[in-house]
CSV table of C-alpha atoms in Angstrom, one decimal:
chain,number,residue,atom,x,y,z
A,280,MET,CA,-32.8,-48.9,-2.7
A,281,SER,CA,-32.3,-52.1,-0.7
A,282,MET,CA,-31.3,-55.0,-2.9
A,283,VAL,CA,-31.5,-58.8,-2.6
A,284,ILE,CA,-28.4,-60.2,-4.3
A,285,THR,CA,-27.5,-63.9,-4.6
A,286,PHE,CA,-23.8,-64.7,-4.9
A,287,VAL,CA,-23.1,-67.9,-6.7
A,288,CYS,CA,-19.7,-69.2,-5.8
A,289,ASP,CA,-18.4,-72.3,-7.6
A,290,VAL,CA,-15.4,-72.1,-5.2
A,291,LEU,CA,-15.4,-70.2,-1.9
A,292,GLY,CA,-13.5,-71.8,1.0
A,293,LYS,CA,-11.3,-70.0,3.4
A,294,GLU,CA,-10.1,-66.4,3.0
A,295,ASN,CA,-6.6,-67.4,2.0
A,296,ASN,CA,-6.7,-66.5,-1.7
A,297,GLY,CA,-7.5,-63.3,-3.7
A,298,THR,CA,-10.8,-64.4,-5.1
A,299,THR,CA,-12.4,-65.5,-1.8
A,300,ILE,CA,-11.1,-62.4,0.0
A,301,ALA,CA,-12.4,-60.1,-2.7
A,302,THR,CA,-15.8,-61.8,-2.7
A,303,MET,CA,-16.2,-61.8,1.0
A,304,ASN,CA,-15.2,-58.1,1.2
A,305,VAL,CA,-18.0,-57.2,-1.2
A,306,ILE,CA,-20.5,-59.4,0.6
A,307,ARG,CA,-19.6,-57.8,4.0
A,308,SER,CA,-19.8,-54.3,2.5
A,309,LEU,CA,-23.3,-54.9,1.0
A,310,ARG,CA,-24.7,-56.4,4.2
A,311,LYS,CA,-23.3,-53.5,6.2
A,312,LYS,CA,-25.2,-51.1,3.9
A,313,GLY,CA,-28.5,-53.0,4.6
A,314,HIS,CA,-28.7,-55.2,1.5
A,315,GLU,CA,-29.7,-58.9,1.8
A,316,VAL,CA,-27.0,-61.2,0.4
A,317,ARG,CA,-27.5,-64.9,-0.2
A,318,ILE,CA,-24.5,-67.1,-0.8
A,319,VAL,CA,-24.6,-70.3,-2.9
A,320,CYS,CA,-21.5,-72.4,-2.3
A,321,PRO,CA,-20.4,-76.1,-1.7
A,322,ASP,CA,-18.8,-75.5,1.7
A,323,LYS,CA,-20.3,-78.0,4.1
A,324,ASP,CA,-18.9,-76.1,7.1
A,325,LYS,CA,-21.3,-73.2,6.3
A,326,GLU,CA,-24.4,-75.5,6.6
A,327,GLY,CA,-27.0,-73.8,8.8
A,328,GLU,CA,-25.4,-70.4,8.8
A,329,PRO,CA,-27.8,-67.6,7.9
A,330,GLY,CA,-27.8,-66.6,4.2
A,331,TYR,CA,-25.9,-69.7,3.0
A,332,TYR,CA,-27.3,-72.2,0.5
A,333,ILE,CA,-25.1,-75.3,0.3
A,334,VAL,CA,-24.9,-77.3,-2.9
A,335,PRO,CA,-23.1,-80.6,-3.7
A,336,SER,CA,-19.4,-80.6,-4.4
A,337,MET,CA,-17.8,-82.1,-7.5
A,338,ARG,CA,-16.5,-85.6,-7.3
A,339,PHE,CA,-13.1,-86.3,-8.9
A,340,GLY,CA,-12.7,-90.0,-8.1
A,341,PRO,CA,-9.0,-90.9,-7.8
A,342,PHE,CA,-8.1,-87.2,-8.2
A,343,ASN,CA,-9.9,-86.1,-5.0
A,344,GLY,CA,-6.7,-86.0,-3.1
A,345,TYR,CA,-5.0,-83.7,-5.7
A,346,VAL,CA,-7.9,-81.3,-5.6
A,347,ARG,CA,-8.0,-81.2,-1.8
A,348,LYS,CA,-4.2,-80.6,-1.8
A,349,ASN,CA,-4.8,-77.5,-3.9
A,350,GLY,CA,-7.2,-76.2,-1.3
A,351,VAL,CA,-10.3,-76.0,-3.6
A,352,ASN,CA,-13.7,-77.5,-3.2
A,353,PRO,CA,-15.6,-76.9,-6.5
A,354,ALA,CA,-19.4,-77.0,-6.7
A,355,SER,CA,-21.2,-79.4,-9.1
A,356,GLY,CA,-24.3,-78.7,-11.0
A,357,ARG,CA,-26.0,-81.9,-10.1
A,358,ASP,CA,-28.8,-80.5,-7.9
A,359,LEU,CA,-30.3,-77.0,-8.4
A,360,SER,CA,-33.1,-77.2,-5.8
A,361,LYS,CA,-31.1,-75.1,-3.3
A,362,VAL,CA,-30.1,-72.7,-6.0
A,363,ARG,CA,-33.7,-72.1,-7.1
A,364,GLU,CA,-34.5,-71.4,-3.5
A,365,ALA,CA,-31.6,-68.9,-3.3
A,366,LEU,CA,-32.7,-67.2,-6.5
A,367,THR,CA,-36.4,-66.9,-5.6
A,368,GLY,CA,-37.1,-63.2,-4.8
A,369,ALA,CA,-33.6,-62.1,-5.7
A,370,ASP,CA,-33.1,-58.8,-7.6
A,371,LEU,CA,-29.8,-59.9,-9.1
A,372,VAL,CA,-27.5,-62.9,-9.3
A,373,HIS,CA,-23.7,-62.3,-9.1
A,374,PHE,CA,-21.0,-64.9,-10.1
A,375,ASN,CA,-17.5,-64.8,-8.7
A,376,PHE,CA,-16.0,-67.8,-10.4
A,377,CYS,CA,-16.9,-70.0,-13.4
A,378,GLY,CA,-16.9,-73.7,-12.8
A,379,MET,CA,-19.5,-76.4,-13.5
A,380,LEU,CA,-22.3,-74.7,-11.4
A,381,SER,CA,-22.4,-71.2,-12.7
A,382,PRO,CA,-23.2,-72.0,-16.4
A,383,LYS,CA,-26.3,-73.8,-15.2
A,384,VAL,CA,-27.3,-71.1,-12.7
A,385,VAL,CA,-27.0,-68.3,-15.3
A,386,ASP,CA,-29.5,-70.2,-17.5
A,387,LEU,CA,-31.8,-70.7,-14.6
A,388,ALA,CA,-31.6,-67.0,-13.6
A,389,ARG,CA,-32.5,-66.1,-17.2
A,390,GLU,CA,-35.6,-68.4,-17.1
A,391,MET,CA,-36.6,-66.8,-13.8
A,392,GLY,CA,-36.2,-63.3,-15.2
A,393,ILE,CA,-33.3,-62.2,-12.9
A,394,PRO,CA,-30.5,-60.0,-14.2
A,395,CYS,CA,-26.9,-61.2,-13.7
A,396,THR,CA,-23.4,-59.9,-13.3
A,397,ALA,CA,-20.1,-61.7,-13.0
A,398,SER,CA,-16.6,-60.9,-11.8
A,399,LEU,CA,-13.5,-62.2,-13.7
A,400,HIS,CA,-11.1,-63.0,-10.9
A,401,THR,CA,-9.1,-65.7,-12.7
A,402,GLN,CA,-6.7,-65.9,-15.6
A,403,ALA,CA,-6.5,-68.9,-18.0
A,404,GLU,CA,-3.1,-69.8,-16.5
A,405,ASN,CA,-4.8,-70.4,-13.1
A,406,PHE,CA,-6.5,-73.4,-14.8
A,407,THR,CA,-3.8,-74.6,-17.3
A,408,ASN,CA,-0.9,-74.6,-14.8
A,409,HIS,CA,-2.5,-77.7,-13.2
A,410,PHE,CA,-1.8,-79.6,-16.5
A,411,GLY,CA,1.6,-78.0,-17.2
A,412,LEU,CA,0.0,-76.0,-20.1
A,413,GLU,CA,0.3,-72.5,-18.6
A,414,ASN,CA,2.7,-71.5,-21.5
A,415,SER,CA,0.4,-72.9,-24.2
A,416,PRO,CA,-1.4,-70.1,-26.1
A,417,VAL,CA,-3.8,-72.6,-27.5
A,418,ALA,CA,-4.8,-74.0,-24.1
A,419,ASN,CA,-5.1,-70.5,-22.5
A,420,LYS,CA,-7.2,-69.2,-25.4
A,421,ALA,CA,-9.5,-72.3,-25.1
A,422,VAL,CA,-10.0,-71.5,-21.4
A,423,TYR,CA,-11.0,-67.9,-22.1
A,424,THR,CA,-13.3,-69.0,-24.9
A,425,TRP,CA,-15.0,-71.5,-22.5
A,426,LEU,CA,-15.4,-68.9,-19.8
A,427,TYR,CA,-16.9,-66.5,-22.4
A,428,ARG,CA,-19.4,-69.0,-23.9
A,429,SER,CA,-20.3,-70.7,-20.6
A,430,LEU,CA,-21.0,-67.6,-18.5
A,431,PHE,CA,-19.7,-64.2,-19.4
A,432,SER,CA,-21.6,-63.9,-22.7
A,433,LYS,CA,-24.8,-64.5,-20.8
A,434,VAL,CA,-24.6,-61.9,-18.1
A,435,ASP,CA,-25.8,-58.3,-18.2
A,436,ALA,CA,-22.6,-56.7,-16.9
A,437,ILE,CA,-19.0,-57.8,-16.2
A,438,HIS,CA,-16.7,-56.6,-13.4
A,439,TYR,CA,-13.0,-56.6,-14.1
A,440,PRO,CA,-10.6,-55.9,-11.3
A,441,SER,CA,-8.1,-54.3,-13.7
A,442,GLN,CA,-7.9,-52.7,-17.1
A,443,PHE,CA,-5.3,-55.4,-17.9
A,444,ILE,CA,-7.7,-58.3,-17.6
A,445,HIS,CA,-10.5,-56.3,-19.3
A,446,ASP,CA,-8.4,-55.8,-22.4
A,447,LEU,CA,-7.1,-59.3,-22.4
A,448,PHE,CA,-10.4,-61.1,-22.1
A,449,GLU,CA,-12.4,-58.9,-24.5
A,450,ARG,CA,-9.6,-58.9,-27.1
A,451,THR,CA,-9.3,-62.7,-26.9
A,452,ASN,CA,-13.0,-63.2,-27.3
A,453,HIS,CA,-13.6,-60.3,-29.8
A,454,PHE,CA,-16.4,-58.6,-27.9
A,455,HIS,CA,-17.3,-55.5,-26.1
A,456,SER,CA,-19.4,-55.9,-22.9
A,457,THR,CA,-21.2,-53.6,-20.5
A,458,SER,CA,-18.2,-53.6,-18.2
A,459,TYR,CA,-17.0,-52.0,-15.0
A,460,VAL,CA,-13.3,-51.9,-14.2
A,461,ILE,CA,-13.2,-51.7,-10.4
A,462,SER,CA,-10.2,-52.5,-8.2
A,463,ASN,CA,-10.7,-55.0,-5.4
A,464,GLY,CA,-9.5,-52.1,-3.2
A,465,ILE,CA,-6.8,-51.6,-0.5
A,466,GLN,CA,-8.0,-51.2,3.0
A,467,LYS,CA,-7.0,-48.2,5.1
A,468,LYS,CA,-5.3,-50.4,7.7
A,469,PHE,CA,-2.4,-50.8,5.2
A,470,ARG,CA,-0.4,-47.7,6.2
A,471,ARG,CA,2.9,-46.8,7.7
A,472,LEU,CA,3.2,-47.7,11.4
A,473,ARG,CA,6.0,-47.7,13.9
A,474,VAL,CA,6.7,-51.4,14.4
A,475,ASN,CA,9.6,-52.9,16.4
A,476,ARG,CA,11.5,-55.7,14.6
A,477,PRO,CA,11.8,-59.0,16.4
A,478,GLU,CA,15.3,-59.7,17.6
A,479,SER,CA,15.9,-62.4,14.9
A,480,LEU,CA,15.5,-59.8,12.2
A,481,LYS,CA,17.5,-57.0,13.6
A,482,GLY,CA,20.4,-56.1,11.4
A,483,LYS,CA,18.9,-58.1,8.5
A,484,PHE,CA,17.6,-56.8,5.1
A,485,VAL,CA,14.0,-58.0,5.0
A,486,ILE,CA,12.3,-58.8,1.7
A,487,VAL,CA,8.5,-59.6,1.6
A,488,TYR,CA,6.5,-61.3,-1.1
A,489,THR,CA,2.9,-62.3,-0.4
A,490,ALA,CA,1.3,-64.9,-2.7
A,491,ARG,CA,-0.3,-68.3,-2.8
A,492,TYR,CA,2.2,-71.1,-3.0
A,493,SER,CA,1.4,-72.2,-6.5
A,494,THR,CA,3.2,-72.5,-9.8
A,495,GLU,CA,2.1,-69.2,-11.4
A,496,LYS,CA,3.2,-67.2,-8.4
A,497,ASP,CA,6.8,-68.1,-9.2
A,498,HIS,CA,8.4,-68.0,-5.7
A,499,LYS,CA,11.2,-70.1,-7.2
A,500,VAL,CA,12.7,-67.1,-9.0
A,501,LEU,CA,13.0,-65.1,-5.8
A,502,LEU,CA,14.5,-68.1,-3.9
A,503,LYS,CA,17.0,-68.7,-6.7
A,504,ALA,CA,17.9,-65.0,-6.8
A,505,MET,CA,19.4,-65.5,-3.3
A,506,LYS,CA,22.0,-67.7,-4.9
A,507,TYR,CA,23.3,-64.8,-7.0
A,508,SER,CA,22.9,-61.9,-4.5
A,509,ARG,CA,26.1,-60.4,-3.2
A,510,HIS,CA,24.3,-59.8,0.1
A,511,ARG,CA,22.6,-63.1,0.6
A,512,ASP,CA,24.0,-63.5,4.1
A,513,ASP,CA,22.2,-60.4,5.2
A,514,ILE,CA,18.8,-61.1,3.5
A,515,VAL,CA,15.8,-62.7,5.1
A,516,LEU,CA,12.8,-63.5,2.9
A,517,ILE,CA,9.3,-63.4,4.5
A,518,LEU,CA,6.9,-65.2,2.2
A,519,PRO,CA,3.3,-65.1,3.7
A,520,GLY,CA,0.9,-67.4,2.0
A,521,ALA,CA,-0.6,-70.9,1.8
A,522,GLY,CA,-0.9,-73.5,-1.0
A,523,PRO,CA,0.1,-76.9,-2.4
A,524,LEU,CA,3.8,-76.0,-3.1
A,525,GLU,CA,4.8,-75.1,0.4
A,526,ARG,CA,6.9,-78.2,1.1
A,527,LYS,CA,8.7,-78.0,-2.3
A,528,LEU,CA,9.5,-74.3,-1.8
A,529,ARG,CA,10.9,-75.0,1.7
A,530,ARG,CA,13.2,-77.6,0.1
A,531,GLU,CA,14.4,-75.2,-2.6
A,532,ALA,CA,15.0,-72.5,0.0
A,533,ARG,CA,17.4,-74.7,1.7
A,534,LYS,CA,19.5,-74.9,-1.5
A,535,TRP,CA,19.6,-71.2,-2.3
A,536,CYS,CA,19.0,-69.1,0.8
A,537,ALA,CA,21.7,-68.3,3.4
A,538,ASN,CA,18.9,-67.6,6.0
A,539,GLU,CA,15.8,-69.7,6.2
A,540,PRO,CA,12.8,-67.9,4.8
A,541,ILE,CA,9.7,-67.3,6.9
A,542,PHE,CA,6.6,-69.1,5.5
A,543,GLY,CA,3.0,-69.3,6.6
A,544,PHE,CA,-0.4,-67.6,6.3
A,545,HIS,CA,-1.1,-64.4,8.2
A,546,PRO,CA,-4.3,-62.4,8.7
A,547,HIS,CA,-4.5,-58.8,7.6
A,548,GLU,CA,-3.7,-57.4,11.0
A,549,GLU,CA,-0.4,-59.3,11.1
A,550,MET,CA,0.3,-58.5,7.4
A,551,VAL,CA,0.3,-54.8,8.2
A,552,LYS,CA,3.0,-55.3,10.8
A,553,ILE,CA,5.0,-57.6,8.6
A,554,LEU,CA,5.0,-55.0,5.7
A,555,ASN,CA,6.0,-52.3,8.2
A,556,ILE,CA,9.3,-54.1,9.0
A,557,ALA,CA,10.2,-54.8,5.3
A,558,ASP,CA,13.0,-53.1,3.5
A,559,LEU,CA,11.9,-54.2,0.0
A,560,TYR,CA,8.9,-55.8,-1.6
A,561,CYS,CA,9.4,-58.2,-4.5
A,562,HIS,CA,6.4,-59.2,-6.6
A,563,VAL,CA,7.5,-62.1,-8.8
A,564,GLY,CA,4.2,-63.8,-9.9
A,565,THR,CA,4.1,-64.2,-13.6
A,566,VAL,CA,0.3,-64.4,-13.7
A,567,ASP,CA,-1.7,-61.6,-11.9
A,568,ILE,CA,-4.9,-59.8,-12.7
A,569,GLU,CA,-4.6,-57.2,-10.0
A,570,PRO,CA,-1.5,-57.4,-7.7
A,571,VAL,CA,-3.4,-56.5,-4.5
A,572,SER,CA,-0.5,-57.7,-2.2
A,573,CYS,CA,1.8,-55.4,-4.1
A,574,LEU,CA,-0.6,-52.5,-3.7
A,575,GLU,CA,-0.8,-53.2,0.0
A,576,ALA,CA,2.9,-53.0,0.3
A,577,ILE,CA,3.1,-49.7,-1.7
A,578,SER,CA,0.4,-48.3,0.6
A,579,VAL,CA,2.6,-49.0,3.6
A,580,GLY,CA,5.5,-47.3,1.9
A,581,ILE,CA,7.9,-49.9,0.6
A,582,CYS,CA,10.1,-49.7,-2.4
A,583,PRO,CA,9.1,-52.5,-4.9
A,584,VAL,CA,10.8,-54.7,-7.4
A,585,LEU,CA,8.3,-56.0,-10.0
A,586,THR,CA,8.2,-58.7,-12.6
A,587,ASP,CA,8.0,-57.6,-16.3
A,588,SER,CA,5.8,-60.7,-17.1
A,589,PRO,CA,3.4,-59.8,-20.0
A,590,ARG,CA,0.8,-62.0,-18.2
A,591,SER,CA,0.8,-59.8,-15.0
A,592,ALA,CA,-0.6,-56.4,-14.4
A,593,VAL,CA,2.1,-55.5,-11.9
A,594,GLY,CA,4.7,-54.3,-14.4
A,595,GLY,CA,2.5,-51.3,-15.1
A,596,PHE,CA,3.3,-50.0,-11.6
A,597,ALA,CA,7.0,-49.7,-12.2
A,598,THR,CA,8.2,-46.1,-12.0
A,599,GLY,CA,11.8,-46.7,-13.0
A,600,LYS,CA,14.1,-49.3,-14.5
A,601,MET,CA,15.4,-50.5,-11.1
A,602,ASN,CA,11.8,-51.3,-10.1
A,603,LEU,CA,11.5,-53.9,-12.9
A,604,TYR,CA,13.3,-57.1,-13.6
A,605,ASN,CA,13.4,-59.6,-16.4
A,606,HIS,CA,10.9,-62.3,-15.3
A,607,ARG,CA,13.0,-65.0,-16.9
A,608,SER,CA,16.1,-64.1,-15.0
A,609,ALA,CA,16.8,-64.8,-11.3
A,610,LYS,CA,20.2,-63.1,-11.9
A,611,ASP,CA,18.5,-59.8,-13.0
A,612,LEU,CA,16.3,-60.0,-9.9
A,613,ALA,CA,19.3,-60.4,-7.7
A,614,ASP,CA,21.0,-57.4,-9.4
A,615,LYS,CA,17.9,-55.2,-8.6
A,616,ILE,CA,17.8,-56.4,-5.0
A,617,ASP,CA,21.5,-55.7,-4.6
A,618,TYR,CA,21.1,-52.2,-6.0
A,619,TRP,CA,18.4,-51.3,-3.5
A,620,PHE,CA,20.4,-52.9,-0.7
A,621,GLU,CA,23.3,-50.7,-1.5
A,622,HIS,CA,21.3,-47.5,-2.0
A,623,PRO,CA,19.2,-47.0,1.1
A,624,MET,CA,18.5,-43.3,0.5
A,625,GLU,CA,17.3,-43.9,-3.0
A,626,ARG,CA,15.2,-46.8,-1.6
A,627,GLU,CA,13.5,-44.4,0.8
A,628,GLU,CA,12.8,-41.8,-1.9
A,629,CYS,CA,11.4,-44.5,-4.1
A,630,ALA,CA,9.0,-45.6,-1.4
A,631,LYS,CA,7.7,-42.0,-1.0
A,632,THR,CA,7.0,-41.7,-4.8
A,633,TYR,CA,4.8,-44.9,-4.6
A,634,SER,CA,2.9,-44.0,-1.5
A,635,GLY,CA,0.5,-41.6,-3.2
A,636,LEU,CA,-0.4,-44.3,-5.8
A,637,ALA,CA,-2.4,-46.2,-3.2
A,638,SER,CA,-5.1,-43.5,-3.0
A,639,HIS,CA,-6.3,-44.7,-6.5
A,640,PHE,CA,-7.2,-48.1,-5.0
A,641,ASP,CA,-9.2,-47.0,-1.9
A,642,PHE,CA,-11.2,-49.9,-0.5
A,643,GLN,CA,-14.4,-48.0,0.4
A,644,THR,CA,-14.5,-46.3,-3.0
A,645,SER,CA,-14.2,-49.8,-4.7
A,646,MET,CA,-17.0,-51.2,-2.5
A,647,ASP,CA,-19.3,-48.2,-3.4
A,648,LYS,CA,-18.6,-48.7,-7.1
A,649,MET,CA,-19.5,-52.4,-6.8
A,650,GLU,CA,-22.8,-51.4,-5.1
A,651,ARG,CA,-23.5,-48.9,-7.9
A,652,MET,CA,-22.8,-51.5,-10.6
A,653,PHE,CA,-25.3,-53.9,-9.0
A,654,ALA,CA,-28.0,-51.2,-8.7
A,655,GLN,CA,-27.4,-49.9,-12.3
A,656,THR,CA,-27.6,-53.4,-13.7
A,657,ILE,CA,-31.0,-54.0,-12.0
A,658,LYS,CA,-32.3,-50.6,-13.2
A,659,ASP,CA,-31.1,-51.2,-16.8
A,660,TYR,CA,-32.7,-54.7,-16.8
A,661,ARG,CA,-36.0,-53.4,-15.6
A,662,VAL,CA,-36.0,-50.6,-18.2
A,663,LYS,CA,-35.4,-53.2,-20.9
A,664,GLN,CA,-38.2,-55.4,-19.6
A,665,ALA,CA,-40.6,-52.5,-19.5
A,666,GLU,CA,-39.7,-51.5,-23.1
A,667,SER,CA,-40.3,-55.0,-24.4
A,668,LEU,CA,-43.8,-55.2,-22.9
A,669,PRO,CA,-45.6,-53.2,-25.6
A,670,LEU,CA,-44.0,-55.4,-28.3
A,671,LEU,CA,-45.2,-58.6,-26.5
A,672,GLU,CA,-48.7,-57.1,-26.1
A,673,LYS,CA,-48.8,-56.3,-29.9
A,674,LYS,CA,-47.8,-59.8,-30.8
A,675,ALA,CA,-50.5,-61.2,-28.4
C-alpha cells in the first residue's frame, strides 16, 4: 500500500544532530519505497523544494542570537495555512519533535480525521540544560508532562528509539501507549576497513567520541581525564561534532591535553574512516536516548568505555567493569583509558565481543519497522472509524 505521510518538524535544519539525521533517514527510506512524504518545517532554505511546506519561525526578540548560536530554528504556530495544505489528502501525520507547532497541528489533524504518530527523540535535559536546570527533577518532570499533554497523549502510536526512553517517559507520565521501540539503526557502511593512519597520528593512541558540542554531552570529563592519564603524551582525542560549546571546549583542551584534540563535523563517509583508525571509543554523554555514535563505533569493531550515567542508555551496553566508568569522575575515566592502553590484546578481544551486537541495530530492519508502524497505525485508525459508523448512524 502506497502511503501519503506528512512529517511535521518543529526543528529540522542541517543533518548535524541525531534527531535530524534519524528523521531524514526515515523520509529517504519511505520515498525510496514509493511513498509520498511531505515535510512541514521552518527552514527557509528549503523553500521551493518539492515536498516541503515552509512555515514561519519563532521569534525570540533579544534571545534570537542565543537560539541561532545553538543551531536551532524552531517553528511557530502562527500560521497554519501551509500546514493545512500539507495535511490535505494525507494518510498519516508524523511528528519528530514537540515545540510550539506540533500541539496545534495534532489538533488540526484530529479535526481533519487523520491518524497521527510521533517519535520521542529528545530527553527533558535537552531542554532544561539551556536554563542550567538539567539536574532538577522537578524541571525535568515538568518537561515530560508538557510533552505528554501537548502531543504524545493525542497521537495514535508512539515511536521510541530505545526501551530506556520508553520506560522513562511512560513511567513519568503514568500511562501505557500503543508504542513501538525501534532503533534509529546503524548503516552497513559502518564496518571494519583497512585504513591508513595519517602521519600525524602514527604512533599515537587514538580515542574517538562523537557528539554535539553541548552541555549534556559532557566532553569536559573526557578532556579532564587527560590531566590524570599516565599516557597523556601518547593520546590524541578526535571529537567529531558541531555545536555552541566548541570554542569553550577548545580552550579547556589546551589546559588538560598534551596533544591538541581534533574537532569538527564529518559526514558519514569520513566518520567510517575515522572510527577505523581509533584504538578506543569513549562515550561520555550523561544524557542519551540511544547512543547511535557508540553503536557505530562498536559496529566498526572498537573497544568502548561508557558512562554509567542513569540518564543515558549507553551504560546498558557495557559487557565488563572495565567498559564502564563513574560518570562523576574524570579520574575513573582516566584509569579505564590507561587500562586499555596497557592491555592491547584484551582490547582487541573486547572489540570482537562487541562486534556481533551491532546486528541487533541493522539500519534497513529499522526502516522496515518504521514503515510497518505507519501502515499499521493507518489500518487501526480506519478500523476504529468503521466500527464507530453504526453507532453514529443509530444516534442520527
